Coordinates of C-alpha atoms in Angstrom, one line a residue:
M1 CA 80.6 165.3 97.8
T2 CA 78.9 167.8 100.2
D3 CA 75.6 169.4 100.9
V4 CA 75.2 173.2 101.3
V5 CA 72.8 175.1 103.5
L6 CA 72.4 178.9 103.5
D7 CA 70.6 179.9 106.7
G8 CA 69.3 183.5 106.6
V9 CA 72.3 184.7 104.7
D10 CA 72.8 188.5 104.1
K11 CA 75.5 190.3 102.2
V12 CA 75.8 194.1 102.7
Y13 CA 78.7 196.0 101.2
P14 CA 80.3 199.1 102.7
G15 CA 78.0 202.0 102.3
G16 CA 74.9 200.0 103.0
Q17 CA 74.4 198.4 99.6
V18 CA 72.4 195.2 100.1
A19 CA 73.4 192.4 97.6
V20 CA 71.7 189.4 99.2
R21 CA 68.9 189.4 101.8
N22 CA 67.8 186.6 104.1
V23 CA 68.5 183.7 101.7
R24 CA 67.4 180.3 103.1
L25 CA 68.4 177.5 100.8
R26 CA 69.5 173.8 100.8
I27 CA 71.5 172.3 98.1
N28 CA 71.6 168.5 98.4
E29 CA 74.5 166.2 98.1
G30 CA 75.3 165.3 94.5
E31 CA 72.8 167.8 93.1
L32 CA 73.3 170.0 90.1
F33 CA 71.7 173.2 91.5
V34 CA 71.3 176.3 89.3
L35 CA 71.1 179.9 90.6
L36 CA 69.1 182.0 88.0
G37 CA 68.3 185.6 87.7
P38 CA 69.1 188.8 85.9
S39 CA 72.4 190.7 86.3
G40 CA 72.8 192.2 89.7
C41 CA 70.3 189.9 91.5
G42 CA 73.0 188.4 93.8
K43 CA 73.6 185.0 92.4
S44 CA 77.3 185.4 91.9
T45 CA 77.7 186.9 95.3
I46 CA 76.1 183.8 96.8
L47 CA 78.5 181.6 94.9
R48 CA 81.5 183.7 96.1
M49 CA 80.2 183.4 99.7
I50 CA 80.0 179.7 99.4
A51 CA 83.6 179.6 98.0
G52 CA 84.8 181.9 100.8
L53 CA 85.8 184.7 98.5
E54 CA 83.2 187.0 100.1
E55 CA 82.5 187.5 103.8
I56 CA 79.0 186.7 105.1
T57 CA 77.4 189.8 106.7
A58 CA 74.7 187.9 108.6
G59 CA 73.4 184.3 108.8
D60 CA 75.2 181.0 108.5
L61 CA 76.7 178.9 105.7
W62 CA 76.8 175.2 106.4
L63 CA 79.0 172.7 104.5
N64 CA 78.6 169.0 105.3
G65 CA 76.8 169.7 108.6
S66 CA 79.4 172.3 109.9
V67 CA 79.3 176.1 110.0
A68 CA 81.8 177.4 107.4
N69 CA 81.4 181.2 107.7
D70 CA 85.1 181.6 109.0
L71 CA 86.6 178.6 107.1
P72 CA 89.4 179.8 104.7
P73 CA 88.7 179.1 101.0
R74 CA 91.6 176.5 100.8
E75 CA 89.9 174.4 103.5
R76 CA 86.5 174.2 101.9
N77 CA 87.5 171.7 99.2
V78 CA 85.7 173.6 96.4
A79 CA 86.7 174.2 92.8
M80 CA 85.4 177.2 90.8
V81 CA 85.1 178.0 87.1
F82 CA 84.5 181.6 86.0
Q83 CA 83.1 183.2 82.9
E84 CA 86.6 183.3 81.5
G85 CA 88.6 180.2 82.0
A86 CA 91.6 182.1 83.4
L87 CA 94.1 179.4 82.3
Y88 CA 97.9 180.0 82.8
P89 CA 98.9 181.2 79.3
H90 CA 102.4 179.8 79.5
R91 CA 101.2 176.3 80.3
T92 CA 99.7 173.8 77.9
V93 CA 96.3 172.2 78.5
R94 CA 98.2 169.3 80.1
G95 CA 100.2 171.7 82.3
N96 CA 97.1 173.6 83.4
M97 CA 95.2 170.4 84.3
M98 CA 98.3 169.0 86.0
F99 CA 98.9 172.1 88.2
P100 CA 96.5 171.3 91.1
L101 CA 97.9 167.8 91.3
E102 CA 101.5 169.1 91.3
V103 CA 100.6 171.5 94.2
S104 CA 99.0 168.7 96.2
G105 CA 102.1 166.5 95.6
D106 CA 100.4 163.6 93.7
D107 CA 102.5 161.0 92.0
R108 CA 103.5 162.4 88.6
A109 CA 102.8 159.2 86.6
E110 CA 99.4 158.7 88.1
A111 CA 98.5 162.4 87.7
G112 CA 99.5 162.3 84.1
A113 CA 97.2 159.3 83.4
K114 CA 94.4 161.0 85.3
V115 CA 94.8 164.2 83.1
V116 CA 94.7 162.2 79.8
E117 CA 91.6 160.3 81.0
L118 CA 89.7 163.5 81.9
A119 CA 90.9 165.3 78.8
R120 CA 89.4 162.5 76.7
A121 CA 86.1 162.8 78.6
L122 CA 86.1 166.5 77.9
G123 CA 86.9 166.0 74.2
I124 CA 90.2 167.9 74.4
N125 CA 92.7 165.0 74.3
T126 CA 93.9 165.9 70.8
M127 CA 94.9 169.4 71.9
I128 CA 96.4 168.5 75.3
D129 CA 99.8 169.8 74.4
R130 CA 98.6 173.1 72.9
L131 CA 98.8 176.5 74.7
P132 CA 95.6 178.3 75.7
G133 CA 96.2 181.1 73.1
T134 CA 95.8 178.6 70.3
L135 CA 92.4 177.2 71.5
S136 CA 88.9 178.3 70.8
G137 CA 86.7 179.8 73.5
G138 CA 84.9 176.5 74.0
Q139 CA 88.1 174.5 74.2
R140 CA 89.5 176.8 76.8
Q141 CA 86.4 176.4 78.9
R142 CA 86.7 172.6 78.7
A143 CA 90.3 172.9 79.8
A144 CA 89.3 175.2 82.7
I145 CA 86.6 172.8 83.8
G146 CA 89.1 169.9 83.6
R147 CA 91.6 171.8 85.8
A148 CA 88.8 172.4 88.4
L149 CA 87.5 168.8 88.3
I150 CA 91.0 167.0 88.3
R151 CA 91.4 167.3 92.0
E152 CA 88.0 165.8 92.8
P153 CA 86.5 168.6 94.9
Q154 CA 83.6 168.0 97.2
L155 CA 81.9 171.1 95.7
F156 CA 82.0 172.4 92.2
L157 CA 81.1 176.1 91.6
M158 CA 80.5 177.5 88.1
D159 CA 79.9 181.2 87.5
E160 CA 78.3 181.8 84.0
P161 CA 81.0 179.6 82.3
L162 CA 79.2 179.7 78.9
S163 CA 78.1 183.3 78.6
S164 CA 81.0 184.4 76.3
L165 CA 80.4 181.6 73.8
D166 CA 78.2 181.6 70.7
A167 CA 74.8 180.0 70.9
R168 CA 75.6 176.7 69.1
L169 CA 78.7 176.1 71.3
R170 CA 76.7 176.9 74.5
T171 CA 74.1 174.3 73.5
E172 CA 76.8 171.7 73.0
L173 CA 78.7 172.4 76.1
R174 CA 75.8 172.6 78.5
I175 CA 74.9 169.1 77.5
E176 CA 78.5 167.9 78.1
I177 CA 78.9 169.8 81.4
A178 CA 75.6 168.4 82.9
G179 CA 76.6 164.9 81.8
L180 CA 80.1 165.1 83.2
V181 CA 79.2 166.6 86.6
R182 CA 76.4 164.0 87.1
S183 CA 78.8 161.2 86.2
T184 CA 81.2 162.3 88.9
G185 CA 78.4 162.8 91.5
T186 CA 80.0 166.1 92.6
T187 CA 77.6 168.6 94.1
T188 CA 77.5 171.5 91.7
V189 CA 76.2 175.0 92.0
Y190 CA 75.8 176.7 88.6
V191 CA 75.1 180.4 88.1
T192 CA 73.5 181.7 84.9
H193 CA 71.1 184.4 83.6
D194 CA 70.1 182.2 80.8
Q195 CA 66.7 180.5 81.4
V196 CA 67.3 177.8 78.8
E197 CA 70.6 176.7 80.5
A198 CA 68.8 176.6 83.8
M199 CA 65.8 174.7 82.6
T200 CA 67.8 172.1 80.6
M201 CA 70.7 171.5 83.1
A202 CA 69.3 171.8 86.7
D203 CA 68.1 169.1 89.0
R204 CA 66.7 172.0 91.0
M205 CA 67.0 175.7 90.7
A206 CA 66.5 179.0 92.6
V207 CA 65.3 182.2 91.0
L208 CA 66.5 185.5 92.5
R209 CA 65.6 189.1 92.1
D210 CA 67.3 192.1 93.9
G211 CA 69.1 189.8 96.3
V212 CA 65.8 188.0 97.3
L213 CA 65.0 184.4 96.8
E214 CA 61.7 184.3 94.7
D215 CA 61.3 180.6 94.0
V216 CA 62.9 177.2 94.5
G217 CA 62.1 173.9 92.8
T218 CA 62.6 171.6 89.9
P219 CA 62.5 173.3 86.4
E220 CA 59.1 171.7 85.8
Q221 CA 57.7 173.0 89.1
I222 CA 58.9 176.5 88.6
Y223 CA 57.8 176.7 85.0
E224 CA 54.3 175.1 85.5
D225 CA 53.7 176.5 89.0
P226 CA 55.7 179.7 89.6
A227 CA 55.4 181.4 93.0
T228 CA 55.5 185.0 91.7
V229 CA 54.7 187.1 88.7
F230 CA 58.5 187.8 88.2
V231 CA 59.3 184.1 88.1
A232 CA 56.5 183.4 85.6
A233 CA 57.8 186.2 83.3
F234 CA 61.5 185.4 83.7
L235 CA 60.9 181.8 82.7
S236 CA 58.9 182.5 79.6
S237 CA 59.9 182.6 76.0
P238 CA 57.9 183.7 74.2
P239 CA 56.7 186.2 76.9
I240 CA 53.8 185.3 79.1
N241 CA 50.7 187.4 78.9
L242 CA 50.2 189.3 82.2
L243 CA 46.7 190.9 82.2
H244 CA 45.0 193.1 84.8
A245 CA 41.5 191.9 85.8
T246 CA 39.0 192.5 88.5
L247 CA 37.6 189.4 90.1
W248 CA 33.9 189.1 90.9
A249 CA 32.1 186.2 92.5
V250 CA 28.8 185.8 90.7
E251 CA 26.2 183.4 92.0
G252 CA 25.2 180.7 89.5
E253 CA 28.1 181.6 87.2
G254 CA 31.3 181.2 89.1
L255 CA 34.2 183.6 89.3
L256 CA 34.3 186.3 86.7
L257 CA 37.6 187.8 85.5
D258 CA 36.7 191.3 84.2
F259 CA 39.3 192.6 81.8
G260 CA 37.1 195.6 80.9
S261 CA 36.3 194.8 77.3
Q262 CA 36.5 191.1 77.7
R263 CA 35.8 188.4 80.3
L264 CA 36.7 184.9 81.4
S265 CA 34.9 182.8 84.0
V266 CA 36.2 180.2 86.4
P267 CA 33.5 177.7 87.4
W268 CA 32.8 177.0 91.1
H269 CA 34.0 173.4 90.7
D270 CA 37.5 174.6 89.7
P271 CA 39.8 173.5 92.6
R272 CA 41.3 177.1 92.7
A273 CA 37.9 178.8 93.3
S274 CA 38.1 178.6 97.1
A275 CA 41.4 180.6 97.1
L276 CA 40.2 183.0 94.4
I277 CA 37.0 184.0 96.1
S278 CA 38.9 185.8 98.8
H279 CA 39.9 188.3 96.1
H280 CA 36.3 189.2 95.3
G281 CA 36.1 192.8 94.1
Q282 CA 39.9 193.1 93.9
S283 CA 42.4 193.5 91.2
V284 CA 44.4 190.3 90.2
I285 CA 47.0 189.6 87.7
V286 CA 46.2 186.8 85.2
G287 CA 49.1 184.9 83.7
I288 CA 48.4 183.2 80.3
R289 CA 51.2 181.6 78.4
P290 CA 51.1 181.8 74.6
D291 CA 50.7 178.0 74.3
T292 CA 47.6 178.3 76.6
L293 CA 45.8 180.1 73.8
A294 CA 44.5 178.1 70.9
P295 CA 43.0 179.8 67.8
I296 CA 39.3 178.7 67.1
A297 CA 38.7 177.7 63.5
P298 CA 35.9 179.5 61.6
G299 CA 32.6 177.9 62.4
E300 CA 33.9 176.1 65.5
P301 CA 31.7 176.8 68.5
A302 CA 33.2 179.1 71.1
P303 CA 32.9 177.7 74.6
H304 CA 31.3 180.2 77.0
G305 CA 33.6 182.0 79.4
T306 CA 36.9 180.6 78.0
V307 CA 37.5 182.8 74.9
L308 CA 39.5 186.0 74.3
S309 CA 39.9 187.7 71.0
G310 CA 42.3 190.1 69.4
L311 CA 43.4 191.8 66.1
V312 CA 46.8 190.8 64.9
R313 CA 49.3 193.7 64.8
E314 CA 52.5 191.9 64.3
L315 CA 53.7 188.5 63.1
E316 CA 56.9 186.5 63.6
F317 CA 57.7 183.4 61.5
H318 CA 59.7 180.8 63.5
G319 CA 59.7 178.0 60.9
H320 CA 57.7 175.5 63.0
E321 CA 55.0 178.2 63.9
W322 CA 53.9 181.7 63.8
L323 CA 54.0 184.0 66.7
A324 CA 51.3 186.6 66.8
Y325 CA 51.0 189.8 68.7
A326 CA 47.5 191.1 69.0
E327 CA 45.6 194.1 70.3
A328 CA 42.8 193.0 72.6
G329 CA 41.9 196.1 74.6
I330 CA 43.1 194.5 77.8
P331 CA 45.4 196.3 80.3
T332 CA 48.7 194.5 80.7
V333 CA 51.3 194.3 83.4
D334 CA 55.0 194.8 83.4
A335 CA 56.5 192.1 85.7
A336 CA 59.5 194.3 86.5
D337 CA 57.1 196.7 88.3
V338 CA 55.3 194.1 90.5
G339 CA 56.3 192.9 93.9
R340 CA 59.8 194.5 94.0
P341 CA 61.3 194.6 97.5
P342 CA 62.0 198.0 99.0
P343 CA 65.1 199.7 97.5
P344 CA 68.4 198.8 99.3
E345 CA 68.9 202.2 100.9
Q346 CA 65.9 201.6 103.2
Y347 CA 67.9 198.8 104.9
A348 CA 70.5 201.3 106.5
P349 CA 68.8 202.2 109.8
G350 CA 69.0 205.8 110.9
R351 CA 70.5 206.9 107.6
P352 CA 68.5 208.8 104.9
G353 CA 68.3 207.0 101.6
L354 CA 70.3 208.1 98.6
R355 CA 67.2 209.2 96.7
D356 CA 66.1 211.4 99.7
R357 CA 69.5 213.0 100.0
L358 CA 69.7 213.8 96.3
R359 CA 66.2 215.3 96.4
E360 CA 67.2 217.6 99.2
M361 CA 70.4 218.6 97.4
F362 CA 68.8 219.5 94.1
R363 CA 65.3 220.5 95.1
R364 CA 64.1 223.8 93.6
P365 CA 61.1 225.9 94.7
D366 CA 59.4 224.9 91.4
Y367 CA 60.3 221.2 91.7
R368 CA 57.4 218.8 91.1
E369 CA 57.3 215.0 91.3
P370 CA 56.7 213.5 87.8
P371 CA 53.1 212.5 87.3
E372 CA 52.3 208.8 87.9
E373 CA 51.5 208.2 84.2
H374 CA 55.0 209.1 83.2
A375 CA 56.2 205.8 84.6
G376 CA 55.6 204.4 81.2
H377 CA 53.8 201.4 79.7
H378 CA 56.4 199.1 78.1
R379 CA 54.2 196.4 76.5
R380 CA 52.5 197.5 73.3
T381 CA 50.6 194.3 72.7
D382 CA 47.8 192.8 74.7
L383 CA 48.1 189.1 73.7
V384 CA 50.8 186.9 72.4
F385 CA 49.8 183.6 71.0
R386 CA 51.0 180.8 68.6
I387 CA 49.5 180.0 65.3
P388 CA 50.4 176.4 64.0
P389 CA 52.3 175.9 60.8
G390 CA 50.4 175.6 57.5
S391 CA 48.4 178.7 58.3
R392 CA 48.7 181.9 56.3
P393 CA 48.0 184.6 58.9
S394 CA 48.1 188.3 58.0
R395 CA 48.3 191.6 60.0
G396 CA 44.8 192.8 60.7
D397 CA 43.3 189.3 61.1
H398 CA 40.9 188.8 63.9
Y399 CA 41.3 185.7 66.1
A400 CA 39.1 184.2 68.7
L401 CA 41.3 182.2 71.2
K402 CA 40.2 179.4 73.4
V403 CA 41.9 179.7 76.8
D404 CA 43.1 176.5 78.6
L405 CA 41.7 177.6 82.0
P406 CA 43.4 174.9 84.2
R407 CA 46.8 176.3 83.1
V408 CA 46.0 179.9 83.7
L409 CA 48.0 181.5 86.7
F410 CA 46.5 183.9 89.2
F411 CA 48.6 186.4 91.2
G412 CA 47.7 189.1 93.7
A413 CA 48.6 192.8 93.3
D414 CA 51.8 192.1 95.3
G415 CA 52.9 189.6 92.6
R416 CA 52.5 186.5 94.8
R417 CA 50.4 183.5 93.7
V418 CA 46.7 183.6 94.9
T419 CA 46.4 179.8 94.6
A420 CA 48.7 177.3 96.4
V421 CA 52.1 176.6 95.0
R422 CA 52.8 172.8 94.9
R423 CA 56.4 171.8 95.8

């Protein structure tokens, strides 16, 4: 087992493309740590730098207390599983799993017993003498994981190993993989773009965007207490409601969240009030998850300052509940447009950015920048909320919704949390 520390790590490719920027991260010994983020965020690049398959541009990588920047891959004692298992097609499952032990010169009888034992743990013992071409995708991935684990590496790296499998098999295998690596105690770094995989498997996790580390913590911490708008939106299914509001401090009432046509109020005794008051008169982003909104029954009193309302435009039936999309006249926020770091070309000192060069090449006398409003508004609905089973909702229904204020999240215009993030 080993621990991993990335200390201010950058990765810049030839031409100035920045893939990873100033990542500071500690992965503890024996931990199942997940790197989560959308395609192109730098998570696989980080994994490859840990494995020694990519050079580090700046910063230090520490493995077990020693700087490993210049350590060859073969001396890092790591094993890696990729999206496709990459098994040797001419070798059986047994032959593929035996190969690392043959290379290291292990006793053949002992190696054979070890292969059978691990194959049984992976559920592929009945197909141990079959070739990869006769196996299903899930069986091939099990064999690839077995080949990686058989030599007992100090560090196990997995790069989206389940992304090519169907949903039912992904569910089955993620449970098995998590149980297996925890039983061995091997430090594991697992890369995925799937929030469900990350939330269900990780001891701790990191969320990345555009090569920048946005948040680190346990799944519970990051879901309940996200550091940024992007993290709150990325770990949200169904999607979180992100609403524009202007914050006003009103004597005798508390902090007023003005959405234009509707309002919420945060009382002075709320523990977040002292942080929120510094944004008096400013725009804030209010994050409200669908399960934080509860429909108020007809005739039920509506608590002052904790109610929003909307007209149902669309409905989705999920068996155990309805998901409603309602128009509420509240301006919404697209998380993809909030708090992005500057584009990578700005990080090539003394060289004009690609966008600037293209503008100069193609600029015409009648050229005009597109108007600001053409950037687009991608979310058509104002509020997403859940309706419990047994109801018979219809499009056009009007709902008053009680807001669970303690669970509401507040972000500044830069996308960072206004209130303290607890870790």
